[in-house]
Amino acid sequence: MRMILIGPPGAGKGTQAPKIKDKYCVCHLATGDMLRAQVAKKTPLGREAKKIMDQGGLVSDDIMINMIKNELDTNRECANGFILDGFPRTVAQAEGLDSMLNAENKPLKHAIELQIDDGLLVSRITGRLVHPASGRSYHKVFNPPKQPMTDDITGEPLIQRSDDNAETLQKRLGTYHAQTTPVVGYYKTKGIWSGIDASQEPAQVWKSILGVFGDST
Ligand code: AP5
Ligand code: ZN
């Protein structure tokens, strides 16, 4: 399984990707989580990335392509394949991914677009709660943790992301439509694109993803 999930902020990439990881024993590489780990460690990249993320912009293509290449080369969990969440976000990143995969003769199999209207994303984003260490996400209303503001698995505190406010969301959506929508077109021409309705209940979205794989189990 070698695939990517594309979709706007709050579409459900981080909700669905761990299910794919568990079912197919592949690695889940979420570039937003990787950048937030750099921010937490206060590395030079983290400091630079935080400014860009809080403005709803994109970190440079070279940095992101190298970050993914490094993970695919060294992360043993990726031996069976991978699911990329939040990458590629530009056509240049998609081309960079293709050239690294083609060099290994392991082309991408699926590019799944989570399709949803912008208007539904405000409540998803402003209600999201995150466990920073694992990237697990909850929602105050749609998927509440068992204990308020507490991760179900570790018991550690949940936080709100600094970019999860209505104002930054509008900038993130603008960036998505300008820079990432062309990536959808890129994969359509390659014949590996599938679009699914991401406004459904999470369990129904999961069924739709399995349908793309031709898997009804
Ligand atoms: P990133 O972390 O990737 O953010 P994003 O793309 O904006 O996506 P989100 O994480 O907000 O949404 P999601 O689709 O994962 O939604 P989730 O499943 O959590 O990137 C952050 C920033 O990093 C970028 O803005 C950029 O600056 C930078 N960056 C990252 N990658 C980059 C790259 N490749 N190049 C350059 N810069 C990069 O769900 C959201 C909420 O909704 C949750 O609360 C969830 O419980 C709930 N929910 C999920 N599904 C449903 C459903 N079906 N029904 C009801 N509620 C639902
Ligand atoms: Zn996410």
Short mmCIF file of C-alpha atoms and ligand atoms in Angstrom, two decimals:
data_model
loop_
_atom_site.label_atom_id
_atom_site.label_comp_id
_atom_site.label_asym_id
_atom_site.label_seq_id
_atom_site.Cartn_x
_atom_site.Cartn_y
_atom_site.Cartn_z
CA MET A 1 0.00 0.00 0.00
CA ARG A 2 1.53 3.30 -1.11
CA MET A 3 -0.95 6.14 -0.94
CA ILE A 4 -1.67 9.75 -0.11
CA LEU A 5 -4.67 11.47 1.48
CA ILE A 6 -5.42 14.96 0.13
CA GLY A 7 -7.96 17.30 1.64
CA PRO A 8 -8.45 20.74 3.18
CA PRO A 9 -7.87 21.54 6.87
CA GLY A 10 -10.33 19.47 8.94
CA ALA A 11 -11.30 17.12 6.10
CA GLY A 12 -10.37 14.12 8.27
CA LYS A 13 -6.88 13.13 7.07
CA GLY A 14 -5.52 12.69 10.60
CA THR A 15 -8.69 10.87 11.68
CA GLN A 16 -8.68 8.30 8.87
CA ALA A 17 -4.92 7.79 8.28
CA PRO A 18 -4.26 5.88 11.56
CA LYS A 19 -6.99 3.39 10.59
CA ILE A 20 -5.24 2.73 7.27
CA LYS A 21 -1.91 2.41 9.09
CA ASP A 22 -3.33 -0.18 11.52
CA LYS A 23 -5.20 -2.21 8.92
CA TYR A 24 -2.44 -2.40 6.32
CA CYS A 25 0.67 -2.21 8.59
CA VAL A 26 2.15 0.78 6.79
CA CYS A 27 3.70 3.94 8.19
CA HIS A 28 1.64 7.12 8.60
CA LEU A 29 3.71 10.19 7.77
CA ALA A 30 1.94 13.44 8.65
CA THR A 31 4.07 16.42 7.65
CA GLY A 32 2.10 18.78 9.92
CA ASP A 33 2.87 16.52 12.92
CA MET A 34 6.55 16.36 11.90
CA LEU A 35 6.72 20.16 11.75
CA ARG A 36 4.94 20.52 15.10
CA ALA A 37 7.55 18.15 16.62
CA GLN A 38 10.26 20.56 15.38
CA VAL A 39 8.33 23.49 16.84
CA ALA A 40 8.09 21.71 20.22
CA LYS A 41 11.87 21.06 20.17
CA LYS A 42 12.50 24.72 19.27
CA THR A 43 14.88 23.79 16.44
CA PRO A 44 15.77 26.47 13.85
CA LEU A 45 13.36 24.80 11.40
CA GLY A 46 10.69 24.67 14.12
CA ARG A 47 11.01 28.40 14.83
CA GLU A 48 10.73 29.25 11.14
CA ALA A 49 7.89 26.76 10.54
CA LYS A 50 5.80 28.06 13.44
CA LYS A 51 5.63 31.55 11.89
CA ILE A 52 4.55 30.10 8.54
CA MET A 53 2.01 27.66 10.05
CA ASP A 54 0.41 30.35 12.20
CA GLN A 55 -0.03 32.48 9.07
CA GLY A 56 -1.58 29.59 7.16
CA GLY A 57 1.24 29.44 4.59
CA LEU A 58 3.46 26.60 3.38
CA VAL A 59 6.98 25.60 4.40
CA SER A 60 9.34 25.43 1.39
CA ASP A 61 9.11 22.54 -1.05
CA ASP A 62 12.78 21.58 -0.69
CA ILE A 63 12.53 21.23 3.08
CA MET A 64 9.33 19.17 2.87
CA ILE A 65 10.56 16.89 0.07
CA ASN A 66 13.77 16.17 1.99
CA MET A 67 11.82 15.51 5.18
CA ILE A 68 9.66 12.88 3.47
CA LYS A 69 12.61 11.34 1.62
CA ASN A 70 14.51 10.96 4.86
CA GLU A 71 11.56 9.24 6.57
CA LEU A 72 10.87 6.88 3.66
CA ASP A 73 14.56 5.96 3.55
CA THR A 74 15.05 5.36 7.27
CA ASN A 75 11.72 4.59 8.97
CA ARG A 76 11.39 0.80 9.23
CA GLU A 77 7.62 1.08 9.63
CA CYS A 78 7.56 2.19 5.97
CA ALA A 79 8.93 -1.14 4.69
CA ASN A 80 5.39 -2.37 3.80
CA GLY A 81 4.35 0.94 2.34
CA PHE A 82 3.07 4.27 3.54
CA ILE A 83 0.21 6.67 3.87
CA LEU A 84 1.12 10.33 3.47
CA ASP A 85 -1.10 12.88 5.24
CA GLY A 86 -0.56 16.53 4.31
CA PHE A 87 2.04 15.82 1.61
CA PRO A 88 2.30 16.58 -1.28
CA ARG A 89 0.71 20.02 -1.00
CA THR A 90 2.13 21.55 -4.19
CA VAL A 91 2.72 20.20 -7.69
CA ALA A 92 6.49 20.57 -7.07
CA GLN A 93 6.15 18.29 -4.01
CA ALA A 94 4.12 15.78 -6.07
CA GLU A 95 6.83 15.73 -8.73
CA GLY A 96 9.52 15.34 -6.05
CA LEU A 97 7.63 12.39 -4.57
CA ASP A 98 7.22 10.75 -7.97
CA SER A 99 10.90 11.02 -8.75
CA MET A 100 11.94 9.49 -5.42
CA LEU A 101 9.43 6.62 -5.80
CA ASN A 102 10.21 5.99 -9.47
CA ALA A 103 13.91 5.71 -8.60
CA GLU A 104 12.94 2.72 -6.41
CA ASN A 105 10.41 1.39 -8.92
CA LYS A 106 7.68 1.70 -6.26
CA PRO A 107 5.09 4.07 -7.73
CA LEU A 108 2.18 5.55 -5.82
CA LYS A 109 -0.99 3.40 -5.97
CA HIS A 110 -3.73 5.68 -4.66
CA ALA A 111 -4.32 9.42 -4.25
CA ILE A 112 -7.55 9.78 -2.27
CA GLU A 113 -9.15 13.21 -2.07
CA LEU A 114 -11.37 13.88 0.97
CA GLN A 115 -13.98 16.20 -0.54
CA ILE A 116 -15.92 18.59 1.67
CA ASP A 117 -17.33 22.11 1.45
CA ASP A 118 -15.36 24.84 3.24
CA GLY A 119 -18.39 25.83 5.31
CA LEU A 120 -18.38 22.53 7.22
CA LEU A 121 -14.76 22.92 8.29
CA VAL A 122 -15.05 25.83 10.73
CA SER A 123 -16.78 23.81 13.45
CA ARG A 124 -14.45 20.85 12.93
CA ILE A 125 -11.32 22.98 13.26
CA THR A 126 -12.41 25.22 16.13
CA GLY A 127 -13.64 22.19 18.14
CA ARG A 128 -10.57 20.01 17.61
CA LEU A 129 -8.47 18.84 20.55
CA VAL A 130 -5.07 17.23 19.98
CA HIS A 131 -2.69 14.98 21.91
CA PRO A 132 0.60 16.58 20.85
CA ALA A 133 2.92 13.59 21.38
CA SER A 134 0.92 11.15 19.23
CA GLY A 135 -0.99 13.53 16.93
CA ARG A 136 -4.27 11.84 18.01
CA SER A 137 -7.18 14.17 17.54
CA TYR A 138 -10.58 14.48 19.19
CA HIS A 139 -13.46 16.90 18.85
CA LYS A 140 -15.31 18.68 21.65
CA VAL A 141 -18.68 17.65 20.16
CA PHE A 142 -18.18 15.13 17.34
CA ASN A 143 -15.61 12.88 19.03
CA PRO A 144 -15.13 13.89 22.68
CA PRO A 145 -12.44 12.27 24.86
CA LYS A 146 -13.69 10.07 27.73
CA GLN A 147 -12.40 12.62 30.28
CA PRO A 148 -12.47 16.35 29.45
CA MET A 149 -9.21 17.61 27.87
CA THR A 150 -7.48 14.25 28.50
CA ASP A 151 -6.05 11.76 26.00
CA ASP A 152 -7.91 8.40 26.24
CA ILE A 153 -4.74 6.31 25.84
CA THR A 154 -2.06 8.12 27.86
CA GLY A 155 -4.13 10.26 30.24
CA GLU A 156 -2.02 13.26 29.16
CA PRO A 157 -3.53 16.72 28.54
CA LEU A 158 -5.07 17.68 25.19
CA ILE A 159 -4.43 21.06 23.59
CA GLN A 160 -5.83 23.25 20.82
CA ARG A 161 -3.45 23.88 17.91
CA SER A 162 -2.34 27.52 17.60
CA ASP A 163 -3.50 27.55 13.95
CA ASP A 164 -6.97 26.20 14.83
CA ASN A 165 -8.88 29.46 14.93
CA ALA A 166 -11.42 30.84 12.45
CA GLU A 167 -9.09 33.55 11.12
CA THR A 168 -6.08 31.30 10.40
CA LEU A 169 -8.42 28.66 8.98
CA GLN A 170 -9.51 31.09 6.24
CA LYS A 171 -5.85 31.63 5.29
CA ARG A 172 -5.18 27.87 5.33
CA LEU A 173 -8.19 27.33 3.07
CA GLY A 174 -6.97 30.05 0.68
CA THR A 175 -3.56 28.35 0.53
CA TYR A 176 -5.23 24.96 -0.03
CA HIS A 177 -7.33 26.15 -2.96
CA ALA A 178 -4.44 28.04 -4.57
CA GLN A 179 -1.61 25.55 -4.09
CA THR A 180 -3.03 22.10 -3.34
CA THR A 181 -6.10 21.89 -5.61
CA PRO A 182 -3.72 21.64 -8.63
CA VAL A 183 -2.21 18.53 -6.98
CA VAL A 184 -5.62 16.86 -7.35
CA GLY A 185 -5.49 17.56 -11.09
CA TYR A 186 -1.96 16.17 -11.21
CA TYR A 187 -3.12 12.79 -9.83
CA LYS A 188 -6.24 12.74 -12.01
CA THR A 189 -4.02 12.81 -15.08
CA LYS A 190 -1.95 9.95 -13.61
CA GLY A 191 -5.09 7.81 -13.25
CA ILE A 192 -4.67 7.04 -9.52
CA TRP A 193 -7.10 9.65 -8.09
CA SER A 194 -10.31 8.81 -6.21
CA GLY A 195 -12.61 11.33 -4.56
CA ILE A 196 -14.78 10.50 -1.57
CA ASP A 197 -17.41 12.41 0.37
CA ALA A 198 -15.71 13.51 3.60
CA SER A 199 -18.80 15.22 5.02
CA GLN A 200 -20.19 11.84 6.10
CA GLU A 201 -19.83 10.32 9.58
CA PRO A 202 -16.25 9.12 10.24
CA ALA A 203 -17.30 5.43 10.03
CA GLN A 204 -18.90 6.05 6.65
CA VAL A 205 -15.81 7.89 5.38
CA TRP A 206 -13.77 4.86 6.44
CA LYS A 207 -16.09 2.56 4.46
CA SER A 208 -15.66 4.78 1.41
CA ILE A 209 -11.86 4.57 1.74
CA LEU A 210 -12.03 0.77 1.95
CA GLY A 211 -14.23 0.87 -1.16
CA VAL A 212 -11.41 2.61 -3.07
CA PHE A 213 -9.10 -0.27 -2.12
CA GLY A 214 -11.78 -2.78 -3.18
CA ASP A 215 -11.75 -4.04 0.42
CA SER A 216 -15.11 -4.80 2.07
CA THR A 217 -13.71 -6.53 5.19
P1 AP5 B 1 -1.49 19.89 8.86
O1 AP5 B 1 -1.27 19.50 10.25
O2 AP5 B 1 -1.35 18.89 7.78
O3 AP5 B 1 -2.91 20.63 8.78
P2 AP5 B 1 -4.07 20.64 7.69
O4 AP5 B 1 -3.75 20.13 6.34
O5 AP5 B 1 -4.60 22.03 7.74
O6 AP5 B 1 -5.05 19.57 8.16
P3 AP5 B 1 -5.63 19.35 9.60
O7 AP5 B 1 -4.68 18.59 10.45
O8 AP5 B 1 -6.15 20.66 10.13
O9 AP5 B 1 -6.94 18.50 9.24
P4 AP5 B 1 -7.18 16.93 9.10
O10 AP5 B 1 -7.67 16.69 7.70
O11 AP5 B 1 -6.04 16.11 9.57
O12 AP5 B 1 -8.43 16.80 10.08
P5 AP5 B 1 -8.67 15.87 11.37
O13 AP5 B 1 -8.76 14.43 10.97
O14 AP5 B 1 -7.71 16.21 12.47
O15 AP5 B 1 -0.50 21.10 8.48
C1 AP5 B 1 -0.38 22.22 9.32
C2 AP5 B 1 0.54 23.25 8.67
O16 AP5 B 1 1.86 22.70 8.49
C3 AP5 B 1 0.14 23.73 7.27
O17 AP5 B 1 -0.83 24.76 7.34
C4 AP5 B 1 1.48 24.19 6.70
O18 AP5 B 1 1.83 25.46 7.20
C5 AP5 B 1 2.47 23.18 7.28
N1 AP5 B 1 2.67 22.02 6.39
C6 AP5 B 1 2.27 20.72 6.62
N2 AP5 B 1 2.58 19.93 5.59
C7 AP5 B 1 3.21 20.73 4.67
C8 AP5 B 1 3.74 20.49 3.37
N3 AP5 B 1 3.69 19.25 2.80
N4 AP5 B 1 4.28 21.54 2.72
C9 AP5 B 1 4.35 22.79 3.28
N5 AP5 B 1 3.85 23.08 4.50
C10 AP5 B 1 3.28 22.06 5.19
O19 AP5 B 1 -10.14 16.34 11.76
C11 AP5 B 1 -10.40 17.66 12.21
C12 AP5 B 1 -11.45 17.63 13.32
O20 AP5 B 1 -12.70 17.16 12.78
C13 AP5 B 1 -11.10 16.69 14.47
O21 AP5 B 1 -11.53 17.27 15.66
C14 AP5 B 1 -11.90 15.41 14.17
O22 AP5 B 1 -12.27 14.72 15.36
C15 AP5 B 1 -13.12 15.96 13.43
N6 AP5 B 1 -13.59 15.06 12.36
C16 AP5 B 1 -12.82 14.33 11.51
N7 AP5 B 1 -13.60 13.64 10.65
C17 AP5 B 1 -14.89 13.97 10.95
C18 AP5 B 1 -16.16 13.58 10.41
N8 AP5 B 1 -16.24 12.74 9.37
N9 AP5 B 1 -17.27 14.10 10.97
C19 AP5 B 1 -17.18 14.98 12.03
N10 AP5 B 1 -16.00 15.37 12.59
C20 AP5 B 1 -14.88 14.88 12.05
ZN ZN B 2 -4.12 16.60 10.31
#
